[in-house]
mmCIF file of C-alpha atoms in Angstrom:
data_model
loop_
_atom_site.group_PDB
_atom_site.id
_atom_site.type_symbol
_atom_site.label_atom_id
_atom_site.label_comp_id
_atom_site.label_asym_id
_atom_site.label_seq_id
_atom_site.Cartn_x
_atom_site.Cartn_y
_atom_site.Cartn_z
ATOM 1 C CA UNK A 1 -129.404 297.193 10.004
ATOM 2 C CA UNK A 2 -127.148 294.301 10.201
ATOM 3 C CA UNK A 3 -127.365 292.394 13.480
ATOM 4 C CA UNK A 4 -125.730 289.279 15.121
ATOM 5 C CA UNK A 5 -127.896 287.071 12.400
ATOM 6 C CA UNK A 6 -125.799 288.418 9.891
ATOM 7 C CA UNK A 7 -122.325 288.143 12.503
ATOM 8 C CA UNK A 8 -123.501 284.523 12.885
ATOM 9 C CA UNK A 9 -124.047 283.788 9.472
ATOM 10 C CA UNK A 10 -120.566 285.304 7.945
ATOM 11 C CA UNK A 11 -118.936 283.219 11.137
ATOM 12 C CA UNK A 12 -120.269 279.560 10.386
ATOM 13 C CA UNK A 13 -119.991 280.201 6.163
ATOM 14 C CA UNK A 14 -116.038 279.503 6.117
ATOM 15 C CA UNK A 15 -116.655 279.064 2.386
ATOM 16 C CA UNK A 16 -118.526 282.013 1.319
ATOM 17 C CA UNK A 17 -115.987 285.109 1.088
ATOM 18 C CA UNK A 18 -118.062 288.377 2.697
ATOM 19 C CA UNK A 19 -117.822 291.565 4.224
ATOM 20 C CA UNK A 20 -120.011 293.177 6.557
ATOM 21 C CA UNK A 21 -119.386 296.403 7.985
ATOM 22 C CA UNK A 22 -118.928 296.796 11.933
ATOM 23 C CA UNK A 23 -118.616 299.514 14.421
ATOM 24 C CA UNK A 24 -116.815 298.671 17.797
ATOM 25 C CA UNK A 25 -118.997 300.668 20.378
ATOM 26 C CA UNK A 26 -116.969 300.305 23.546
ATOM 27 C CA UNK A 27 -117.442 303.660 25.248
ATOM 28 C CA UNK A 28 -115.741 305.965 24.717
ATOM 29 C CA UNK A 29 -114.585 305.016 21.397
ATOM 30 C CA UNK A 30 -118.149 306.583 19.694
ATOM 31 C CA UNK A 31 -118.465 309.615 22.121
ATOM 32 C CA UNK A 32 -117.331 311.708 19.317
ATOM 33 C CA UNK A 33 -119.724 310.109 16.589
ATOM 34 C CA UNK A 34 -122.987 310.691 18.922
ATOM 35 C CA UNK A 35 -121.709 314.219 19.261
ATOM 36 C CA UNK A 36 -120.317 314.017 22.590
ATOM 37 C CA UNK A 37 -121.084 312.605 25.863
ATOM 38 C CA UNK A 38 -120.347 315.320 28.799
ATOM 39 C CA UNK A 39 -120.084 313.316 31.403
ATOM 40 C CA UNK A 40 -118.962 309.866 31.791
ATOM 41 C CA UNK A 41 -120.289 309.269 35.175
ATOM 42 C CA UNK A 42 -123.734 309.476 34.037
ATOM 43 C CA UNK A 43 -123.140 307.263 31.217
ATOM 44 C CA UNK A 44 -121.877 304.345 33.182
ATOM 45 C CA UNK A 45 -124.262 304.402 35.947
ATOM 46 C CA UNK A 46 -127.464 305.328 34.647
ATOM 47 C CA UNK A 47 -128.983 302.804 32.434
ATOM 48 C CA UNK A 48 -131.453 305.581 30.566
ATOM 49 C CA UNK A 49 -128.318 307.508 29.248
ATOM 50 C CA UNK A 50 -126.104 304.536 28.579
ATOM 51 C CA UNK A 51 -128.742 303.019 26.415
ATOM 52 C CA UNK A 52 -129.729 306.446 24.865
ATOM 53 C CA UNK A 53 -126.283 307.017 23.338
ATOM 54 C CA UNK A 54 -126.092 303.099 22.227
ATOM 55 C CA UNK A 55 -129.181 303.547 20.302
ATOM 56 C CA UNK A 56 -128.464 306.747 18.982
ATOM 57 C CA UNK A 57 -124.948 305.182 17.442
ATOM 58 C CA UNK A 58 -127.305 302.366 15.909
ATOM 59 C CA UNK A 59 -129.846 305.173 14.450
ATOM 60 C CA UNK A 60 -126.375 307.362 12.703
ATOM 61 C CA UNK A 61 -124.920 303.859 11.269
ATOM 62 C CA UNK A 62 -128.029 301.947 10.146
ATOM 63 C CA UNK A 63 -125.864 299.900 7.758
ATOM 64 C CA UNK A 64 -123.078 298.787 10.046
ATOM 65 C CA UNK A 65 -123.059 296.072 12.708
ATOM 66 C CA UNK A 66 -122.814 297.763 15.688
ATOM 67 C CA UNK A 67 -120.714 295.652 18.118
ATOM 68 C CA UNK A 68 -121.567 294.503 20.959
ATOM 69 C CA UNK A 69 -124.736 296.684 20.327
ATOM 70 C CA UNK A 70 -127.132 297.611 23.175
ATOM 71 C CA UNK A 71 -125.092 296.113 26.512
ATOM 72 C CA UNK A 72 -124.337 297.107 30.376
ATOM 73 C CA UNK A 73 -120.929 299.155 29.840
ATOM 74 C CA UNK A 74 -118.634 299.510 32.634
ATOM 75 C CA UNK A 75 -115.753 299.654 31.137
ATOM 76 C CA UNK A 76 -112.770 296.760 31.690
ATOM 77 C CA UNK A 77 -112.573 296.739 35.416
ATOM 78 C CA UNK A 78 -115.872 294.234 36.206
ATOM 79 C CA UNK A 79 -113.657 291.187 36.802
ATOM 80 C CA UNK A 80 -111.058 292.636 38.638
ATOM 81 C CA UNK A 81 -113.135 294.658 40.739
ATOM 82 C CA UNK A 82 -114.515 291.408 42.016
ATOM 83 C CA UNK A 83 -111.176 291.058 43.933
ATOM 84 C CA UNK A 84 -111.513 294.460 45.684
ATOM 85 C CA UNK A 85 -109.126 297.005 44.862
ATOM 86 C CA UNK A 86 -109.950 300.658 44.720
ATOM 87 C CA UNK A 87 -112.363 301.535 42.052
ATOM 88 C CA UNK A 88 -111.780 305.315 40.708
ATOM 89 C CA UNK A 89 -114.412 306.973 38.649
ATOM 90 C CA UNK A 90 -113.803 310.032 36.012
ATOM 91 C CA UNK A 91 -116.298 312.108 34.621
ATOM 92 C CA UNK A 92 -114.177 312.443 31.284
ATOM 93 C CA UNK A 93 -112.294 308.995 31.113
ATOM 94 C CA UNK A 94 -113.216 305.465 31.442
ATOM 95 C CA UNK A 95 -113.059 303.804 35.149
ATOM 96 C CA UNK A 96 -109.291 302.502 36.599
ATOM 97 C CA UNK A 97 -108.930 300.323 39.759
ATOM 98 C CA UNK A 98 -105.564 299.914 41.608
ATOM 99 C CA UNK A 99 -103.602 296.955 42.349
ATOM 100 C CA UNK A 100 -105.133 293.874 44.806
ATOM 101 C CA UNK A 101 -101.633 291.935 45.045
ATOM 102 C CA UNK A 102 -98.480 293.582 45.874
ATOM 103 C CA UNK A 103 -96.312 290.801 45.936
ATOM 104 C CA UNK A 104 -96.685 286.818 44.725
ATOM 105 C CA UNK A 105 -96.748 285.497 48.462
ATOM 106 C CA UNK A 106 -100.511 287.523 48.399
ATOM 107 C CA UNK A 107 -101.868 284.713 46.133
ATOM 108 C CA UNK A 108 -101.509 282.330 48.780
ATOM 109 C CA UNK A 109 -104.759 284.360 50.548
ATOM 110 C CA UNK A 110 -106.204 285.430 47.671
ATOM 111 C CA UNK A 111 -109.951 283.791 47.449
ATOM 112 C CA UNK A 112 -112.222 283.192 44.631
ATOM 113 C CA UNK A 113 -114.854 285.778 43.757
ATOM 114 C CA UNK A 114 -118.346 284.822 43.762
ATOM 115 C CA UNK A 115 -119.572 284.919 39.805
ATOM 116 C CA UNK A 116 -122.328 287.656 39.604
ATOM 117 C CA UNK A 117 -121.983 288.589 43.020
ATOM 118 C CA UNK A 118 -118.930 290.340 44.020
ATOM 119 C CA UNK A 119 -117.657 293.945 42.874
ATOM 120 C CA UNK A 120 -119.570 295.284 39.925
ATOM 121 C CA UNK A 121 -121.086 292.260 38.322
ATOM 122 C CA UNK A 122 -124.392 292.684 40.138
ATOM 123 C CA UNK A 123 -124.614 296.118 38.800
ATOM 124 C CA UNK A 124 -123.709 294.847 35.376
ATOM 125 C CA UNK A 125 -126.163 292.178 35.448
ATOM 126 C CA UNK A 126 -128.863 294.345 36.866
ATOM 127 C CA UNK A 127 -128.552 297.034 34.090
ATOM 128 C CA UNK A 128 -128.241 294.664 31.798
ATOM 129 C CA UNK A 129 -131.925 293.461 32.784
ATOM 130 C CA UNK A 130 -133.030 296.955 33.111
ATOM 131 C CA UNK A 131 -132.271 297.619 29.843
ATOM 132 C CA UNK A 132 -133.384 294.517 28.193
ATOM 133 C CA UNK A 133 -136.950 295.620 29.905
ATOM 134 C CA UNK A 134 -136.610 299.110 28.209
ATOM 135 C CA UNK A 135 -136.259 297.572 24.869
ATOM 136 C CA UNK A 136 -139.058 294.800 25.374
ATOM 137 C CA UNK A 137 -141.395 297.741 25.967
ATOM 138 C CA UNK A 138 -140.536 299.203 22.404
ATOM 139 C CA UNK A 139 -140.540 295.698 20.958
ATOM 140 C CA UNK A 140 -137.128 295.388 20.329
ATOM 141 C CA UNK A 141 -134.912 292.473 21.300
ATOM 142 C CA UNK A 142 -131.624 292.925 23.543
ATOM 143 C CA UNK A 143 -128.339 291.366 21.937
ATOM 144 C CA UNK A 144 -127.355 288.897 23.898
ATOM 145 C CA UNK A 145 -123.561 289.402 24.615
ATOM 146 C CA UNK A 146 -121.464 287.950 27.037
ATOM 147 C CA UNK A 147 -118.031 289.317 28.079
ATOM 148 C CA UNK A 148 -115.032 289.113 30.279
ATOM 149 C CA UNK A 149 -110.920 290.453 30.275
ATOM 150 C CA UNK A 150 -109.167 287.551 29.775
ATOM 151 C CA UNK A 151 -106.970 285.501 32.348
ATOM 152 C CA UNK A 152 -103.967 287.322 31.802
ATOM 153 C CA UNK A 153 -105.365 290.920 31.736
ATOM 154 C CA UNK A 154 -107.177 290.067 34.725
ATOM 155 C CA UNK A 155 -104.206 288.939 36.268
ATOM 156 C CA UNK A 156 -102.182 291.934 35.076
ATOM 157 C CA UNK A 157 -104.542 294.442 36.455
ATOM 158 C CA UNK A 158 -104.532 292.366 39.578
ATOM 159 C CA UNK A 159 -100.546 292.373 40.157
ATOM 160 C CA UNK A 160 -100.194 295.613 37.680
ATOM 161 C CA UNK A 161 -98.250 294.214 34.760
ATOM 162 C CA UNK A 162 -95.068 294.833 35.441
ATOM 163 C CA UNK A 163 -95.360 292.344 38.833
ATOM 164 C CA UNK A 164 -97.054 290.120 36.341
ATOM 165 C CA UNK A 165 -94.646 290.100 33.919
ATOM 166 C CA UNK A 166 -91.355 289.742 36.959
ATOM 167 C CA UNK A 167 -93.363 286.356 38.641
ATOM 168 C CA UNK A 168 -93.093 284.417 35.171
ATOM 169 C CA UNK A 169 -89.663 284.574 36.441
ATOM 170 C CA UNK A 170 -89.449 285.084 39.884
ATOM 171 C CA UNK A 171 -92.717 282.965 40.804
ATOM 172 C CA UNK A 172 -93.958 280.858 38.458
ATOM 173 C CA UNK A 173 -95.555 278.254 40.806
ATOM 174 C CA UNK A 174 -97.860 281.115 42.560
ATOM 175 C CA UNK A 175 -98.294 282.385 38.987
ATOM 176 C CA UNK A 176 -99.523 279.460 37.977
ATOM 177 C CA UNK A 177 -101.899 279.033 40.714
ATOM 178 C CA UNK A 178 -102.910 282.441 40.185
ATOM 179 C CA UNK A 179 -104.089 281.930 36.254
ATOM 180 C CA UNK A 180 -105.784 278.752 37.151
ATOM 181 C CA UNK A 181 -107.911 280.578 39.979
ATOM 182 C CA UNK A 182 -108.809 283.457 37.427
ATOM 183 C CA UNK A 183 -109.510 281.619 34.695
ATOM 184 C CA UNK A 184 -112.067 279.230 36.846
ATOM 185 C CA UNK A 185 -113.400 282.214 38.155
ATOM 186 C CA UNK A 186 -113.622 284.003 34.368
ATOM 187 C CA UNK A 187 -115.534 280.779 33.263
ATOM 188 C CA UNK A 188 -118.262 280.719 35.981
ATOM 189 C CA UNK A 189 -118.735 284.166 35.210
ATOM 190 C CA UNK A 190 -119.107 283.867 31.443
ATOM 191 C CA UNK A 191 -121.545 281.012 32.524
ATOM 192 C CA UNK A 192 -123.490 283.291 35.087
ATOM 193 C CA UNK A 193 -124.034 285.723 31.936
ATOM 194 C CA UNK A 194 -125.187 282.942 29.914
ATOM 195 C CA UNK A 195 -127.774 281.732 32.231
ATOM 196 C CA UNK A 196 -128.795 285.372 32.843
ATOM 197 C CA UNK A 197 -129.736 286.105 28.965
ATOM 198 C CA UNK A 198 -131.148 282.873 27.872
ATOM 199 C CA UNK A 199 -127.958 281.614 26.181
ATOM 200 C CA UNK A 200 -125.054 284.090 24.766
ATOM 201 C CA UNK A 201 -125.185 284.718 21.115
ATOM 202 C CA UNK A 202 -121.917 286.120 20.981
ATOM 203 C CA UNK A 203 -118.885 285.910 23.586
ATOM 204 C CA UNK A 204 -116.018 288.388 23.943
ATOM 205 C CA UNK A 205 -112.723 288.244 25.668
ATOM 206 C CA UNK A 206 -110.138 290.714 25.870
ATOM 207 C CA UNK A 207 -106.645 290.197 26.585
ATOM 208 C CA UNK A 208 -104.280 292.719 25.138
ATOM 209 C CA UNK A 209 -101.187 290.977 27.120
ATOM 210 C CA UNK A 210 -100.723 287.903 24.697
ATOM 211 C CA UNK A 211 -98.585 289.484 22.427
ATOM 212 C CA UNK A 212 -96.321 291.684 25.247
ATOM 213 C CA UNK A 213 -95.354 287.901 26.308
ATOM 214 C CA UNK A 214 -92.478 286.024 24.611
ATOM 215 C CA UNK A 215 -94.017 283.373 23.022
ATOM 216 C CA UNK A 216 -92.579 280.652 25.100
ATOM 217 C CA UNK A 217 -93.901 282.205 27.878
ATOM 218 C CA UNK A 218 -97.139 282.832 26.399
ATOM 219 C CA UNK A 219 -97.347 279.248 25.576
ATOM 220 C CA UNK A 220 -96.936 278.322 29.027
ATOM 221 C CA UNK A 221 -98.898 280.553 30.826
ATOM 222 C CA UNK A 222 -101.896 282.251 29.044
ATOM 223 C CA UNK A 223 -102.535 280.295 25.760
ATOM 224 C CA UNK A 224 -103.984 277.318 28.004
ATOM 225 C CA UNK A 225 -106.006 279.502 29.822
ATOM 226 C CA UNK A 226 -107.396 281.434 26.783
ATOM 227 C CA UNK A 227 -108.140 277.939 25.383
ATOM 228 C CA UNK A 228 -110.541 276.714 28.389
ATOM 229 C CA UNK A 229 -112.269 280.307 28.359
ATOM 230 C CA UNK A 230 -113.248 280.326 24.586
ATOM 231 C CA UNK A 231 -114.300 276.729 25.181
ATOM 232 C CA UNK A 232 -116.655 277.960 28.196
ATOM 233 C CA UNK A 233 -119.480 278.479 25.624
ATOM 234 C CA UNK A 234 -119.526 276.447 22.504
ATOM 235 C CA UNK A 235 -122.538 277.454 21.130
ATOM 236 C CA UNK A 236 -121.497 281.521 21.053
ATOM 237 C CA UNK A 237 -119.589 283.034 18.511
ATOM 238 C CA UNK A 238 -116.546 283.915 20.154
ATOM 239 C CA UNK A 239 -114.472 287.122 19.286
ATOM 240 C CA UNK A 240 -110.820 287.363 20.432
ATOM 241 C CA UNK A 241 -110.090 291.207 21.345
ATOM 242 C CA UNK A 242 -106.482 292.152 21.223
ATOM 243 C CA UNK A 243 -105.436 295.267 18.901
ATOM 244 C CA UNK A 244 -101.678 294.859 20.104
ATOM 245 C CA UNK A 245 -98.840 293.428 17.860
ATOM 246 C CA UNK A 246 -98.436 289.657 17.948
ATOM 247 C CA UNK A 247 -95.313 287.776 16.258
ATOM 248 C CA UNK A 248 -95.862 284.778 13.674
ATOM 249 C CA UNK A 249 -95.550 282.531 16.660
ATOM 250 C CA UNK A 250 -98.595 284.634 18.561
ATOM 251 C CA UNK A 251 -100.635 284.380 15.641
ATOM 252 C CA UNK A 252 -100.612 280.685 15.975
ATOM 253 C CA UNK A 253 -101.249 280.430 19.327
ATOM 254 C CA UNK A 254 -104.468 282.770 18.747
ATOM 255 C CA UNK A 255 -105.560 280.563 15.917
ATOM 256 C CA UNK A 256 -105.310 277.480 18.537
ATOM 257 C CA UNK A 257 -107.669 279.540 21.425
ATOM 258 C CA UNK A 258 -110.913 278.449 19.735
ATOM 259 C CA UNK A 259 -112.036 281.989 19.080
ATOM 260 C CA UNK A 260 -114.030 282.692 15.456
ATOM 261 C CA UNK A 261 -113.076 286.220 15.159
ATOM 262 C CA UNK A 262 -109.860 288.344 15.943
ATOM 263 C CA UNK A 263 -110.257 292.215 16.489
ATOM 264 C CA UNK A 264 -106.863 293.120 15.667
ATOM 265 C CA UNK A 265 -105.013 295.960 15.764
ATOM 266 C CA UNK A 266 -104.775 297.522 11.690
ATOM 267 C CA UNK A 267 -102.283 300.047 12.857
ATOM 268 C CA UNK A 268 -99.691 297.218 13.499
ATOM 269 C CA UNK A 269 -101.317 294.539 11.216
ATOM 270 C CA UNK A 270 -102.022 294.952 7.758
ATOM 271 C CA UNK A 271 -104.945 292.654 6.053
ATOM 272 C CA UNK A 272 -102.697 291.725 3.367
ATOM 273 C CA UNK A 273 -99.781 290.395 6.082
ATOM 274 C CA UNK A 274 -102.290 288.651 8.109
ATOM 275 C CA UNK A 275 -104.311 286.937 5.631
ATOM 276 C CA UNK A 276 -101.419 284.237 4.203
ATOM 277 C CA UNK A 277 -100.757 283.609 7.980
ATOM 278 C CA UNK A 278 -104.572 282.841 9.070
ATOM 279 C CA UNK A 279 -106.353 281.840 5.757
ATOM 280 C CA UNK A 280 -109.950 281.496 6.599
ATOM 281 C CA UNK A 281 -109.278 280.057 9.984
ATOM 282 C CA UNK A 282 -110.487 282.764 11.590
ATOM 283 C CA UNK A 283 -112.542 285.628 10.524
ATOM 284 C CA UNK A 284 -110.767 289.308 10.872
ATOM 285 C CA UNK A 285 -112.174 292.201 12.466
ATOM 286 C CA UNK A 286 -110.727 295.450 11.364
ATOM 287 C CA UNK A 287 -108.339 296.938 8.395
ATOM 288 C CA UNK A 288 -108.846 300.461 9.148
ATOM 289 C CA UNK A 289 -105.909 302.099 11.289
ATOM 290 C CA UNK A 290 -107.982 303.611 14.165
ATOM 291 C CA UNK A 291 -105.190 306.732 14.033
ATOM 292 C CA UNK A 292 -105.318 306.985 10.041
ATOM 293 C CA UNK A 293 -107.582 308.624 7.766
ATOM 294 C CA UNK A 294 -110.737 307.470 9.514
ATOM 295 C CA UNK A 295 -109.600 310.180 12.360
ATOM 296 C CA UNK A 296 -107.573 313.202 10.492
ATOM 297 C CA UNK A 297 -108.904 312.574 6.416
ATOM 298 C CA UNK A 298 -111.352 313.298 4.577
ATOM 299 C CA UNK A 299 -114.257 311.073 3.699
ATOM 300 C CA UNK A 300 -112.890 310.286 0.335
ATOM 301 C CA UNK A 301 -109.365 309.508 1.896
ATOM 302 C CA UNK A 302 -111.566 306.937 4.201
ATOM 303 C CA UNK A 303 -113.560 305.022 1.264
ATOM 304 C CA UNK A 304 -110.114 304.740 -0.555
ATOM 305 C CA UNK A 305 -108.514 303.408 2.467
ATOM 306 C CA UNK A 306 -111.542 301.006 2.779
ATOM 307 C CA UNK A 307 -111.451 300.017 -0.811
ATOM 308 C CA UNK A 308 -107.954 299.092 -0.308
ATOM 309 C CA UNK A 309 -108.773 296.918 2.663
ATOM 310 C CA UNK A 310 -111.149 295.546 0.643
ATOM 311 C CA UNK A 311 -109.077 294.368 -2.108
ATOM 312 C CA UNK A 312 -106.591 292.727 0.269
ATOM 313 C CA UNK A 313 -109.492 290.590 1.698
ATOM 314 C CA UNK A 314 -110.799 289.652 -1.557
ATOM 315 C CA UNK A 315 -111.887 286.198 -1.101
ATOM 316 C CA UNK A 316 -111.651 286.007 2.701
ATOM 317 C CA UNK A 317 -114.662 287.190 5.177
ATOM 318 C CA UNK A 318 -113.953 290.286 6.793
ATOM 319 C CA UNK A 319 -115.560 292.525 9.411
ATOM 320 C CA UNK A 320 -114.524 295.571 7.904
ATOM 321 C CA UNK A 321 -113.948 298.182 10.940
ATOM 322 C CA UNK A 322 -111.304 299.815 12.593
ATOM 323 C CA UNK A 323 -109.008 297.628 14.361
ATOM 324 C CA UNK A 324 -109.538 298.265 17.364
ATOM 325 C CA UNK A 325 -112.279 300.781 18.052
ATOM 326 C CA UNK A 326 -112.365 304.314 16.640
ATOM 327 C CA UNK A 327 -111.097 307.233 18.607
ATOM 328 C CA UNK A 328 -113.678 309.523 20.167
ATOM 329 C CA UNK A 329 -112.659 312.444 17.702
ATOM 330 C CA UNK A 330 -113.173 310.110 14.533
ATOM 331 C CA UNK A 331 -116.107 311.927 12.918
ATOM 332 C CA UNK A 332 -119.180 310.715 12.100
ATOM 333 C CA UNK A 333 -119.128 311.340 8.253
ATOM 334 C CA UNK A 334 -115.755 309.244 8.234
ATOM 335 C CA UNK A 335 -117.486 306.318 9.752
ATOM 336 C CA UNK A 336 -120.115 306.496 7.116
ATOM 337 C CA UNK A 337 -117.704 306.789 4.487
ATOM 338 C CA UNK A 338 -115.913 303.475 5.398
ATOM 339 C CA UNK A 339 -119.847 301.928 5.815
ATOM 340 C CA UNK A 340 -120.641 303.262 2.417
ATOM 341 C CA UNK A 341 -117.596 301.735 0.681
ATOM 342 C CA UNK A 342 -119.016 297.969 0.983
ATOM 343 C CA UNK A 343 -122.553 299.399 -0.547
ATOM 344 C CA UNK A 344 -120.175 300.042 -3.798
ATOM 345 C CA UNK A 345 -120.962 298.153 -7.179
ATOM 346 C CA UNK A 346 -118.583 294.510 -6.968
ATOM 347 C CA UNK A 347 -118.570 294.173 -3.296
ATOM 348 C CA UNK A 348 -120.561 291.305 -1.644
ATOM 349 C CA UNK A 349 -121.750 291.928 1.740
ATOM 350 C CA UNK A 350 -123.806 289.817 4.341
ATOM 351 C CA UNK A 351 -127.649 289.540 3.174
ATOM 352 C CA UNK A 352 -129.046 292.113 5.997
ATOM 353 C CA UNK A 353 -131.694 291.235 8.310
ATOM 354 C CA UNK A 354 -134.840 292.648 7.626
#
């Protein structure tokens, strides 16, 4: 079974074109593959249920690197919850949080959260430790994965995305102040996670706002903060997660963020179009449209799509996967077919750990 050592080897060997099959297991992407999860609340709040679901996916797809693997998954609201806001949980959906900043002047009174102490952060840390101990009792080492939503994503959730976009024009001074406050908090939060797990091996920053902002405004308000965040844990392999459409100018900025891997949107970007723009400066993570044949086609059609992606990636490193995660209704057999395509003769994969 591939593990983080294979990922690190792939990233740290830029002169060695290789392909590693990967599955993104943020819930509920993998709910269908594991046979369904009837109660999302139980998954989010019961560490035993969460551990069982994540381990089952590993057992079902042993030839794939499961990312993040086993982790204290609480959705995308952990960082924003530390600022307050009404959290809503659902039995059949991911959590949602209401806005905290209703007008730019509210930024003046905003206080930085205590990293690891406020909102859902203590729950994430204690769940992770509980899961780690359960794995340790089985002789299994837990993945050392640190993550946060990106600075623009957090600011957008705090203000509401429309409010965030308008503030770039209507109140840039306050928005700059908010971005500085959020970025400093996120850096501290990543360092808390890093210390709690004895050194993160992989760090992921998910920010879907980058490509939604005109390049000039992205360069002014967002790019410097992404760079600061990716520099926070320099020893870890870093993943930029954003499946949205990026212009060529946005792609140039992404290459300057300092990330090692880009989990990109394969429904809006083809490998054949991206490789001429990024070369070997960043490892691409994707290749199959999550809304295409892996969701609605047959295993043979998935294998054909995977072979096409492999042909487009010839001479490059690739984490072959859906970009972004699979939809919950993507059949397990189709996900297996994607992984099987890499094992076909003529394709070099990363050496698997024993």
